[in-house]
Amino acid sequence: MNFFQAMGQCRLTSRYHSGIMLLLVLSAGLALNTAHADSLTPLEFKQLQEVQALQTEARWLEAKELLQEQLKEKPSALMQAMLWRSLAQTELQQGDYPKALLAIKKAWQLQQLPEQDQLNLQGLMAQLMLQEDQLEEGIPLFIDWLAKTPEEQHQPRYYLTLAQAYSQQEAWAKALPYAKEAIKRHESAPVPWLHLLVALHSRLEQWPQAVNIQKHILIQEPREMRHWRQLAMLQYRLPITAKNDTVNAESVASLRIAWEQGLFDTASDYQLLSQWLNANGQPLKAAQVLVDAQQQPTFAQLPEDQQLIMKEQLSGLWLRAKSWDKAEQSLQQIATHYARLEKAGQPDLAERSANLYKQIARLQMQQKNWQAAEKTLNILLAEFPADPAEVLLLQGIVLLQQQQVEAAEGKFQMAEQKVDLAADSYVGKNVGKNARQWLRYIEQIRS
């Protein structure tokens, strides 16, 4: 799931909950109002009282059946409006929003109720339209209702509702001011509200603003790794300030803080921080992050191929950090891993294994660990005999370093012969050239 998908999921979730809360608030305005009972006939007033009695006792199904019967009798326009309004309240209580919306529309369109009642109906109708994704009609109706409602009655969730509705239309610029207003009016805006604001700033590529809001989220929930991860990804979009950096230093710092607090919960968190540190010229610290990763339960849960990738990444980091002994240890672990895969019937890894042992041998030679290098090269010749010229060349160098001149000369001669027999290649030519140079060096020693 990418960033915008995640933000969309937060938006839809918060939209549902805030929508239900607002419906409950506005539906309170649908209770039977007998203030204008003098406009009804005694029979109509009695019928409404019967409905109200059933609703008071929460006998919604019976109330619904009675209301439907009364509507079939073709009552007066005022009575119709009051019956439809009562039916809407019943449908709302039973959670049937499409039917509730239809009933409210009928009551509102009759224009028979007092001004405040009509306004209450408009607010609920608009909210239900938004709830049912009838956005084209619902948004302007809700904005009009908000404009007609006294300012002191405006609640933060009203503005959130409009922000969510515009978000549904992907009208990010229109949604943003309503989201800001909702949060401004709330004493302590819930995290999902802040998530919506972060998403809107991100959609509009307003990265500094998105970062600032994300930091407020972290203040509320500092131990949630998802918030640190999101902050780092947002900071990644900020301009790079340091000349030698490839990745924004703030994003690296955020992930590093989360790592140091022990908040990482996926192997990819470790990999990302390691990659960013390495990109910014800190291979040693990058390697330490991957070492920590391999000690976590999340690493053991990875498929073997992914474990191998991380081990290879670690060996590369040790090499870049010039930690030769640790690089050698890491490469030995990979060699063991290859051997296990081959025993398990994995595809032929001979070429990769041969290159790995050559790398190990070169590291041992670089550390002047001649005996270990000789042992590694012997394994190479025994287990991977194909194209041995380069291995023979390395053996000759190792033997010469151990003062075994005649044995070294033999290896260089064999390397030169193997090159002559092998197919023409850049590597082969280079090996042959080096073998001849070492043979001339031995001649000079003897002379």
Short mmCIF file of C-alpha atoms in Angstrom, two decimals:
data_model
loop_
_atom_site.label_atom_id
_atom_site.label_comp_id
_atom_site.label_asym_id
_atom_site.label_seq_id
_atom_site.Cartn_x
_atom_site.Cartn_y
_atom_site.Cartn_z
CA MET A 1 0.00 0.00 0.00
CA ASN A 2 1.48 3.31 -1.04
CA PHE A 3 1.27 6.61 0.83
CA PHE A 4 -1.84 8.02 -0.85
CA GLN A 5 -3.71 4.70 -0.54
CA ALA A 6 -2.93 4.64 3.16
CA MET A 7 -4.13 8.21 3.57
CA GLY A 8 -7.29 7.39 1.64
CA GLN A 9 -8.02 4.51 3.96
CA CYS A 10 -7.70 6.80 6.98
CA ARG A 11 -9.97 9.34 5.30
CA LEU A 12 -12.75 6.85 4.56
CA THR A 13 -12.64 5.39 8.04
CA SER A 14 -12.89 8.77 9.75
CA ARG A 15 -15.61 9.81 7.29
CA TYR A 16 -17.79 6.90 8.34
CA HIS A 17 -17.48 7.51 12.07
CA SER A 18 -17.89 11.27 11.93
CA GLY A 19 -20.85 10.81 9.60
CA ILE A 20 -22.70 8.57 12.05
CA MET A 21 -22.02 11.00 14.91
CA LEU A 22 -23.39 13.93 12.91
CA LEU A 23 -26.45 11.94 11.85
CA LEU A 24 -27.25 11.19 15.47
CA VAL A 25 -26.90 14.87 16.41
CA LEU A 26 -29.07 16.13 13.59
CA SER A 27 -31.66 13.37 13.89
CA ALA A 28 -32.49 14.69 17.35
CA GLY A 29 -34.16 17.55 15.49
CA LEU A 30 -36.63 15.14 13.92
CA ALA A 31 -38.49 14.40 17.15
CA LEU A 32 -42.19 15.16 16.93
CA ASN A 33 -42.83 18.86 17.46
CA THR A 34 -46.39 19.69 18.48
CA ALA A 35 -45.85 23.45 18.66
CA HIS A 36 -47.95 23.88 15.53
CA ALA A 37 -50.55 21.31 16.51
CA ASP A 38 -53.29 23.92 16.07
CA SER A 39 -52.74 23.62 12.30
CA LEU A 40 -53.71 19.94 12.47
CA THR A 41 -57.09 18.36 12.84
CA PRO A 42 -57.80 16.58 16.14
CA LEU A 43 -57.61 13.25 14.29
CA GLU A 44 -54.20 14.10 12.77
CA PHE A 45 -52.89 15.23 16.14
CA LYS A 46 -54.07 11.98 17.74
CA GLN A 47 -52.39 9.95 14.96
CA LEU A 48 -49.10 11.74 15.53
CA GLN A 49 -49.34 11.10 19.26
CA GLU A 50 -49.76 7.39 18.57
CA VAL A 51 -46.62 7.44 16.44
CA GLN A 52 -44.70 9.34 19.08
CA ALA A 53 -45.70 6.86 21.77
CA LEU A 54 -44.30 3.98 19.72
CA GLN A 55 -41.07 5.86 19.00
CA THR A 56 -40.65 6.76 22.67
CA GLU A 57 -40.79 3.05 23.50
CA ALA A 58 -38.35 2.30 20.64
CA ARG A 59 -40.98 0.17 18.88
CA TRP A 60 -39.59 1.24 15.53
CA LEU A 61 -41.09 -1.44 13.33
CA GLU A 62 -44.60 -0.80 14.63
CA ALA A 63 -44.11 2.95 14.27
CA LYS A 64 -42.96 2.45 10.68
CA GLU A 65 -46.01 0.35 9.78
CA LEU A 66 -48.36 2.89 11.34
CA LEU A 67 -46.70 5.81 9.51
CA GLN A 68 -46.93 4.02 6.17
CA GLU A 69 -50.65 3.37 6.74
CA GLN A 70 -51.27 7.00 7.62
CA LEU A 71 -49.42 8.24 4.51
CA LYS A 72 -51.69 6.09 2.31
CA GLU A 73 -54.69 8.08 3.58
CA LYS A 74 -53.56 11.16 1.61
CA PRO A 75 -53.39 13.59 4.55
CA SER A 76 -52.90 17.34 4.33
CA ALA A 77 -49.56 18.77 3.18
CA LEU A 78 -48.53 19.69 6.72
CA MET A 79 -49.50 16.27 8.03
CA GLN A 80 -47.58 14.62 5.19
CA ALA A 81 -44.47 16.62 6.03
CA MET A 82 -44.69 15.61 9.70
CA LEU A 83 -45.34 11.96 8.86
CA TRP A 84 -42.42 11.81 6.42
CA ARG A 85 -40.21 13.42 9.04
CA SER A 86 -41.23 10.86 11.66
CA LEU A 87 -40.70 8.05 9.16
CA ALA A 88 -37.20 9.40 8.47
CA GLN A 89 -36.40 9.28 12.17
CA THR A 90 -37.61 5.67 12.33
CA GLU A 91 -35.51 4.66 9.31
CA LEU A 92 -32.45 6.36 10.82
CA GLN A 93 -32.87 4.50 14.07
CA GLN A 94 -32.97 1.25 12.10
CA GLY A 95 -29.88 2.25 10.10
CA ASP A 96 -31.60 2.32 6.71
CA TYR A 97 -30.03 5.53 5.41
CA PRO A 98 -31.26 5.40 1.78
CA LYS A 99 -34.89 5.14 2.93
CA ALA A 100 -34.32 7.80 5.59
CA LEU A 101 -32.93 10.13 2.92
CA LEU A 102 -35.95 9.55 0.69
CA ALA A 103 -38.33 10.34 3.56
CA ILE A 104 -36.45 13.51 4.52
CA LYS A 105 -36.46 14.73 0.93
CA LYS A 106 -40.23 14.34 0.76
CA ALA A 107 -40.73 16.17 4.06
CA TRP A 108 -38.33 18.99 3.10
CA GLN A 109 -39.72 19.48 -0.40
CA LEU A 110 -43.22 20.03 0.93
CA GLN A 111 -41.97 23.25 2.62
CA GLN A 112 -44.72 23.01 5.28
CA LEU A 113 -42.71 22.96 8.49
CA PRO A 114 -41.47 25.98 10.45
CA GLU A 115 -38.25 27.60 9.24
CA GLN A 116 -36.03 26.02 11.88
CA ASP A 117 -37.49 22.58 11.26
CA GLN A 118 -36.91 23.00 7.53
CA LEU A 119 -33.31 23.97 8.24
CA ASN A 120 -32.81 20.93 10.45
CA LEU A 121 -34.19 18.73 7.67
CA GLN A 122 -31.85 20.35 5.16
CA GLY A 123 -28.81 19.70 7.35
CA LEU A 124 -29.71 16.07 7.87
CA MET A 125 -30.62 15.57 4.22
CA ALA A 126 -27.31 17.05 3.08
CA GLN A 127 -25.38 14.87 5.53
CA LEU A 128 -27.21 11.76 4.36
CA MET A 129 -26.44 12.65 0.76
CA LEU A 130 -22.76 12.88 1.61
CA GLN A 131 -23.02 9.62 3.51
CA GLU A 132 -24.54 7.97 0.44
CA ASP A 133 -21.95 9.53 -1.93
CA GLN A 134 -24.45 11.88 -3.55
CA LEU A 135 -21.75 14.52 -3.45
CA GLU A 136 -22.73 16.82 -6.31
CA GLU A 137 -26.03 17.62 -4.66
CA GLY A 138 -25.05 17.11 -1.04
CA ILE A 139 -22.01 19.40 -0.82
CA PRO A 140 -23.68 22.69 -1.87
CA LEU A 141 -26.75 21.81 0.20
CA PHE A 142 -24.57 21.23 3.28
CA ILE A 143 -22.59 24.45 2.70
CA ASP A 144 -25.88 26.36 2.39
CA TRP A 145 -27.14 24.78 5.60
CA LEU A 146 -23.91 25.73 7.39
CA ALA A 147 -24.22 29.32 6.16
CA LYS A 148 -27.76 29.55 7.56
CA THR A 149 -26.82 28.04 10.92
CA PRO A 150 -25.67 30.39 13.72
CA GLU A 151 -21.90 30.51 14.06
CA GLU A 152 -21.98 29.47 17.73
CA GLN A 153 -23.66 26.22 16.69
CA HIS A 154 -20.94 25.28 14.23
CA GLN A 155 -19.14 22.16 15.39
CA PRO A 156 -15.70 21.03 14.16
CA ARG A 157 -17.08 17.83 12.66
CA TYR A 158 -19.31 19.86 10.30
CA TYR A 159 -16.18 21.21 8.60
CA LEU A 160 -14.56 17.79 8.68
CA THR A 161 -17.59 16.39 6.85
CA LEU A 162 -17.10 18.88 4.02
CA ALA A 163 -13.37 18.18 3.88
CA GLN A 164 -14.07 14.47 3.57
CA ALA A 165 -16.74 15.04 0.92
CA TYR A 166 -14.40 17.13 -1.24
CA SER A 167 -11.71 14.49 -0.71
CA GLN A 168 -14.12 11.92 -2.12
CA GLN A 169 -14.24 14.06 -5.24
CA GLU A 170 -10.45 14.39 -5.19
CA ALA A 171 -10.94 18.15 -4.95
CA TRP A 172 -7.96 18.50 -2.64
CA ALA A 173 -7.67 22.30 -2.77
CA LYS A 174 -11.34 22.69 -1.82
CA ALA A 175 -11.08 20.12 0.95
CA LEU A 176 -7.99 21.65 2.59
CA PRO A 177 -9.52 24.84 4.14
CA TYR A 178 -12.38 22.83 5.65
CA ALA A 179 -9.97 20.30 7.15
CA LYS A 180 -7.90 23.15 8.61
CA GLU A 181 -11.01 24.78 10.05
CA ALA A 182 -12.18 21.53 11.63
CA ILE A 183 -8.86 21.07 13.39
CA LYS A 184 -8.66 24.73 14.38
CA ARG A 185 -12.05 24.53 16.08
CA HIS A 186 -11.23 21.31 17.94
CA GLU A 187 -9.47 21.50 21.30
CA SER A 188 -7.45 18.37 20.55
CA ALA A 189 -8.08 17.04 17.07
CA PRO A 190 -8.07 13.22 16.84
CA VAL A 191 -5.24 11.57 14.93
CA PRO A 192 -7.48 10.51 11.98
CA TRP A 193 -8.39 14.19 11.45
CA LEU A 194 -4.71 15.09 11.36
CA HIS A 195 -4.06 12.22 8.97
CA LEU A 196 -6.61 13.72 6.60
CA LEU A 197 -4.85 17.09 6.73
CA VAL A 198 -1.48 15.44 6.07
CA ALA A 199 -2.97 13.63 3.08
CA LEU A 200 -4.40 16.83 1.65
CA HIS A 201 -1.12 18.75 2.00
CA SER A 202 0.63 15.80 0.37
CA ARG A 203 -1.80 15.66 -2.53
CA LEU A 204 -1.10 19.34 -3.12
CA GLU A 205 2.66 18.67 -2.70
CA GLN A 206 2.84 21.04 0.24
CA TRP A 207 5.55 18.99 1.92
CA PRO A 208 6.68 21.39 4.71
CA GLN A 209 3.07 21.76 5.90
CA ALA A 210 2.54 18.00 5.74
CA VAL A 211 5.71 17.42 7.78
CA ASN A 212 4.59 19.92 10.41
CA ILE A 213 1.19 18.23 10.88
CA GLN A 214 2.81 14.78 10.96
CA LYS A 215 5.00 15.97 13.84
CA HIS A 216 1.84 16.90 15.75
CA ILE A 217 0.58 13.35 15.20
CA LEU A 218 3.80 12.02 16.71
CA ILE A 219 3.30 14.19 19.77
CA GLN A 220 0.01 12.37 20.38
CA GLU A 221 1.28 8.87 19.56
CA PRO A 222 5.09 8.86 19.82
CA ARG A 223 5.44 5.06 20.03
CA GLU A 224 3.63 4.30 16.77
CA MET A 225 6.17 3.25 14.14
CA ARG A 226 3.78 4.02 11.28
CA HIS A 227 3.86 7.70 12.25
CA TRP A 228 7.67 7.81 12.25
CA ARG A 229 7.74 6.01 8.91
CA GLN A 230 5.27 8.49 7.46
CA LEU A 231 7.24 11.45 8.79
CA ALA A 232 10.43 10.13 7.21
CA MET A 233 8.73 9.64 3.84
CA LEU A 234 7.31 13.16 3.94
CA GLN A 235 10.68 14.65 4.89
CA TYR A 236 12.20 12.68 2.02
CA ARG A 237 10.26 15.03 -0.28
CA LEU A 238 11.85 18.14 1.21
CA PRO A 239 14.78 19.79 -0.60
CA ILE A 240 18.22 18.42 0.23
CA THR A 241 20.31 20.99 2.08
CA ALA A 242 23.67 19.28 2.73
CA LYS A 243 26.00 19.17 -0.30
CA ASN A 244 27.18 15.61 0.27
CA ASP A 245 23.76 14.13 0.98
CA THR A 246 21.71 12.13 -1.47
CA VAL A 247 18.78 11.69 0.91
CA ASN A 248 17.31 14.50 3.01
CA ALA A 249 19.08 14.46 6.38
CA GLU A 250 15.83 15.08 8.28
CA SER A 251 14.22 11.91 6.91
CA VAL A 252 17.30 9.88 7.82
CA ALA A 253 17.29 11.38 11.32
CA SER A 254 13.62 10.53 11.88
CA LEU A 255 14.08 6.90 10.91
CA ARG A 256 17.24 6.70 13.00
CA ILE A 257 15.40 8.02 16.08
CA ALA A 258 12.71 5.37 15.59
CA TRP A 259 15.40 2.69 15.24
CA GLU A 260 17.24 3.81 18.36
CA GLN A 261 13.95 3.71 20.29
CA GLY A 262 13.39 0.10 19.18
CA LEU A 263 10.24 0.91 17.21
CA PHE A 264 11.06 -0.85 13.92
CA ASP A 265 8.54 -3.60 13.27
CA THR A 266 9.38 -4.76 9.72
CA ALA A 267 12.58 -5.84 7.99
CA SER A 268 11.96 -3.19 5.34
CA ASP A 269 12.36 -0.47 8.00
CA TYR A 270 15.91 -1.63 8.67
CA GLN A 271 16.66 -1.90 4.95
CA LEU A 272 15.38 1.58 4.20
CA LEU A 273 17.37 3.24 6.99
CA SER A 274 20.46 1.30 5.95
CA GLN A 275 20.08 2.37 2.33
CA TRP A 276 19.61 6.01 3.29
CA LEU A 277 22.62 6.02 5.63
CA ASN A 278 24.77 4.42 2.95
CA ALA A 279 23.55 6.91 0.34
CA ASN A 280 24.60 9.74 2.68
CA GLY A 281 28.10 8.37 3.09
CA GLN A 282 27.68 6.43 6.35
CA PRO A 283 28.28 2.79 5.31
CA LEU A 284 29.52 1.75 8.76
CA LYS A 285 26.35 2.94 10.50
CA ALA A 286 24.31 1.44 7.65
CA ALA A 287 25.99 -1.91 8.26
CA GLN A 288 25.26 -1.72 12.00
CA VAL A 289 21.56 -1.23 11.23
CA LEU A 290 21.50 -4.40 9.11
CA VAL A 291 23.39 -6.33 11.79
CA ASP A 292 20.65 -5.33 14.23
CA ALA A 293 18.01 -6.34 11.68
CA GLN A 294 19.40 -9.87 11.42
CA GLN A 295 19.05 -10.31 15.17
CA GLN A 296 15.31 -9.53 15.13
CA PRO A 297 12.41 -12.00 14.89
CA THR A 298 11.20 -10.21 11.75
CA PHE A 299 14.36 -11.34 9.93
CA ALA A 300 13.83 -15.01 10.76
CA GLN A 301 10.29 -14.73 9.37
CA LEU A 302 11.52 -13.58 5.95
CA PRO A 303 11.76 -16.02 3.01
CA GLU A 304 15.27 -17.34 2.50
CA ASP A 305 15.83 -15.39 -0.70
CA GLN A 306 15.07 -12.12 1.12
CA GLN A 307 17.35 -13.09 4.00
CA LEU A 308 20.09 -13.72 1.46
CA ILE A 309 19.56 -10.31 -0.13
CA MET A 310 19.99 -8.61 3.24
CA LYS A 311 23.15 -10.60 3.95
CA GLU A 312 24.58 -9.59 0.59
CA GLN A 313 23.68 -5.97 1.29
CA LEU A 314 25.50 -6.21 4.62
CA SER A 315 28.65 -7.64 3.05
CA GLY A 316 28.67 -4.81 0.53
CA LEU A 317 28.38 -2.25 3.33
CA TRP A 318 31.28 -3.77 5.29
CA LEU A 319 33.37 -3.65 2.13
CA ARG A 320 32.50 -0.01 1.51
CA ALA A 321 33.29 0.79 5.16
CA LYS A 322 36.65 -1.04 4.71
CA SER A 323 35.87 -3.33 7.63
CA TRP A 324 37.65 -6.22 5.95
CA ASP A 325 37.35 -8.78 8.75
CA LYS A 326 33.60 -8.20 9.13
CA ALA A 327 33.16 -8.25 5.37
CA GLU A 328 34.90 -11.63 5.27
CA GLN A 329 32.66 -12.99 8.05
CA SER A 330 29.61 -11.76 6.22
CA LEU A 331 30.68 -13.35 2.95
CA GLN A 332 31.38 -16.64 4.75
CA GLN A 333 27.78 -16.56 6.05
CA ILE A 334 26.53 -16.08 2.51
CA ALA A 335 28.65 -18.99 1.30
CA THR A 336 27.08 -21.17 4.01
CA HIS A 337 23.67 -19.95 2.93
CA TYR A 338 24.42 -20.86 -0.71
CA ALA A 339 25.50 -24.32 0.35
CA ARG A 340 22.26 -24.82 2.26
CA LEU A 341 20.21 -23.70 -0.74
CA GLU A 342 22.06 -26.08 -3.04
CA LYS A 343 21.44 -29.00 -0.68
CA ALA A 344 17.76 -28.07 -0.60
CA GLY A 345 17.61 -28.47 -4.38
CA GLN A 346 17.67 -24.79 -5.30
CA PRO A 347 18.77 -23.76 -8.84
CA ASP A 348 22.46 -24.11 -9.64
CA LEU A 349 24.43 -21.47 -7.75
CA ALA A 350 27.87 -22.60 -8.90
CA GLU A 351 28.86 -19.40 -10.68
CA ARG A 352 27.64 -17.18 -7.83
CA SER A 353 29.40 -19.41 -5.28
CA ALA A 354 32.65 -19.33 -7.25
CA ASN A 355 32.62 -15.54 -7.45
CA LEU A 356 31.85 -15.38 -3.74
CA TYR A 357 34.84 -17.56 -2.80
CA LYS A 358 37.09 -15.45 -5.06
CA GLN A 359 35.92 -12.37 -3.18
CA ILE A 360 36.60 -14.06 0.16
CA ALA A 361 40.08 -15.09 -1.00
CA ARG A 362 40.90 -11.55 -2.11
CA LEU A 363 39.79 -10.19 1.25
CA GLN A 364 41.99 -12.72 3.07
CA MET A 365 44.90 -11.72 0.86
CA GLN A 366 44.25 -8.05 1.55
CA GLN A 367 44.51 -8.83 5.27
CA LYS A 368 47.70 -10.87 4.58
CA ASN A 369 45.99 -13.97 5.91
CA TRP A 370 47.83 -16.18 3.43
CA GLN A 371 47.00 -19.57 4.91
CA ALA A 372 43.30 -18.83 5.02
CA ALA A 373 43.43 -17.54 1.45
CA GLU A 374 45.24 -20.70 0.31
CA LYS A 375 42.54 -22.85 1.92
CA THR A 376 39.75 -20.85 0.23
CA LEU A 377 41.46 -21.10 -3.17
CA ASN A 378 41.85 -24.85 -2.77
CA ILE A 379 38.11 -25.11 -2.12
CA LEU A 380 37.52 -23.09 -5.27
CA LEU A 381 39.62 -25.41 -7.44
CA ALA A 382 38.10 -28.53 -5.92
CA GLU A 383 34.43 -27.55 -6.01
CA PHE A 384 34.32 -25.12 -8.94
CA PRO A 385 36.90 -26.35 -11.48
CA ALA A 386 35.42 -24.46 -14.43
CA ASP A 387 37.59 -21.59 -15.72
CA PRO A 388 40.43 -22.03 -13.13
CA ALA A 389 42.94 -19.55 -14.61
CA GLU A 390 42.13 -16.69 -12.23
CA VAL A 391 42.19 -19.03 -9.22
CA LEU A 392 45.61 -20.39 -10.24
CA LEU A 393 46.89 -16.82 -10.55
CA LEU A 394 45.71 -16.01 -7.03
CA GLN A 395 47.24 -19.24 -5.71
CA GLY A 396 50.56 -18.26 -7.23
CA ILE A 397 50.46 -14.87 -5.50
CA VAL A 398 49.63 -16.48 -2.14
CA LEU A 399 52.46 -19.03 -2.49
CA LEU A 400 54.94 -16.32 -3.50
CA GLN A 401 54.01 -14.31 -0.40
CA GLN A 402 54.86 -17.40 1.66
CA GLN A 403 58.31 -17.64 -0.03
CA GLN A 404 57.30 -20.75 -2.01
CA VAL A 405 58.81 -19.46 -5.24
CA GLU A 406 58.93 -22.68 -7.28
CA ALA A 407 55.38 -23.65 -6.38
CA ALA A 408 54.21 -20.13 -7.21
CA GLU A 409 56.00 -20.28 -10.57
CA GLY A 410 54.18 -23.48 -11.39
CA LYS A 411 50.82 -21.91 -10.61
CA PHE A 412 51.57 -18.87 -12.81
CA GLN A 413 52.60 -21.12 -15.69
CA MET A 414 49.41 -23.18 -15.31
CA ALA A 415 47.31 -20.01 -15.18
CA GLU A 416 48.92 -18.81 -18.44
CA GLN A 417 48.26 -22.18 -20.10
CA LYS A 418 44.63 -22.26 -18.96
CA VAL A 419 44.11 -18.77 -20.37
CA ASP A 420 45.52 -19.84 -23.74
CA LEU A 421 43.08 -22.77 -23.84
CA ALA A 422 40.07 -20.75 -22.66
CA ALA A 423 37.75 -18.69 -24.82
CA ASP A 424 38.93 -15.19 -25.62
CA SER A 425 37.67 -12.70 -22.99
CA TYR A 426 38.71 -9.52 -21.25
CA VAL A 427 39.13 -11.35 -17.92
CA GLY A 428 41.16 -14.10 -19.56
CA LYS A 429 43.49 -11.64 -21.27
CA ASN A 430 43.97 -9.76 -18.00
CA VAL A 431 44.77 -12.97 -16.10
CA GLY A 432 47.26 -14.03 -18.76
CA LYS A 433 48.96 -10.65 -18.71
CA ASN A 434 49.25 -10.71 -14.90
CA ALA A 435 50.61 -14.29 -14.93
CA ARG A 436 53.36 -13.29 -17.38
CA GLN A 437 54.24 -10.26 -15.26
CA TRP A 438 54.62 -12.44 -12.15
CA LEU A 439 56.77 -14.94 -14.09
CA ARG A 440 59.06 -12.10 -15.20
CA TYR A 441 59.22 -10.95 -11.58
CA ILE A 442 60.37 -14.42 -10.50
CA GLU A 443 63.05 -14.38 -13.23
CA GLN A 444 64.28 -11.05 -11.92
CA ILE A 445 64.49 -12.47 -8.41
CA ARG A 446 66.56 -15.40 -9.59
CA SER A 447 68.89 -13.30 -11.68
#
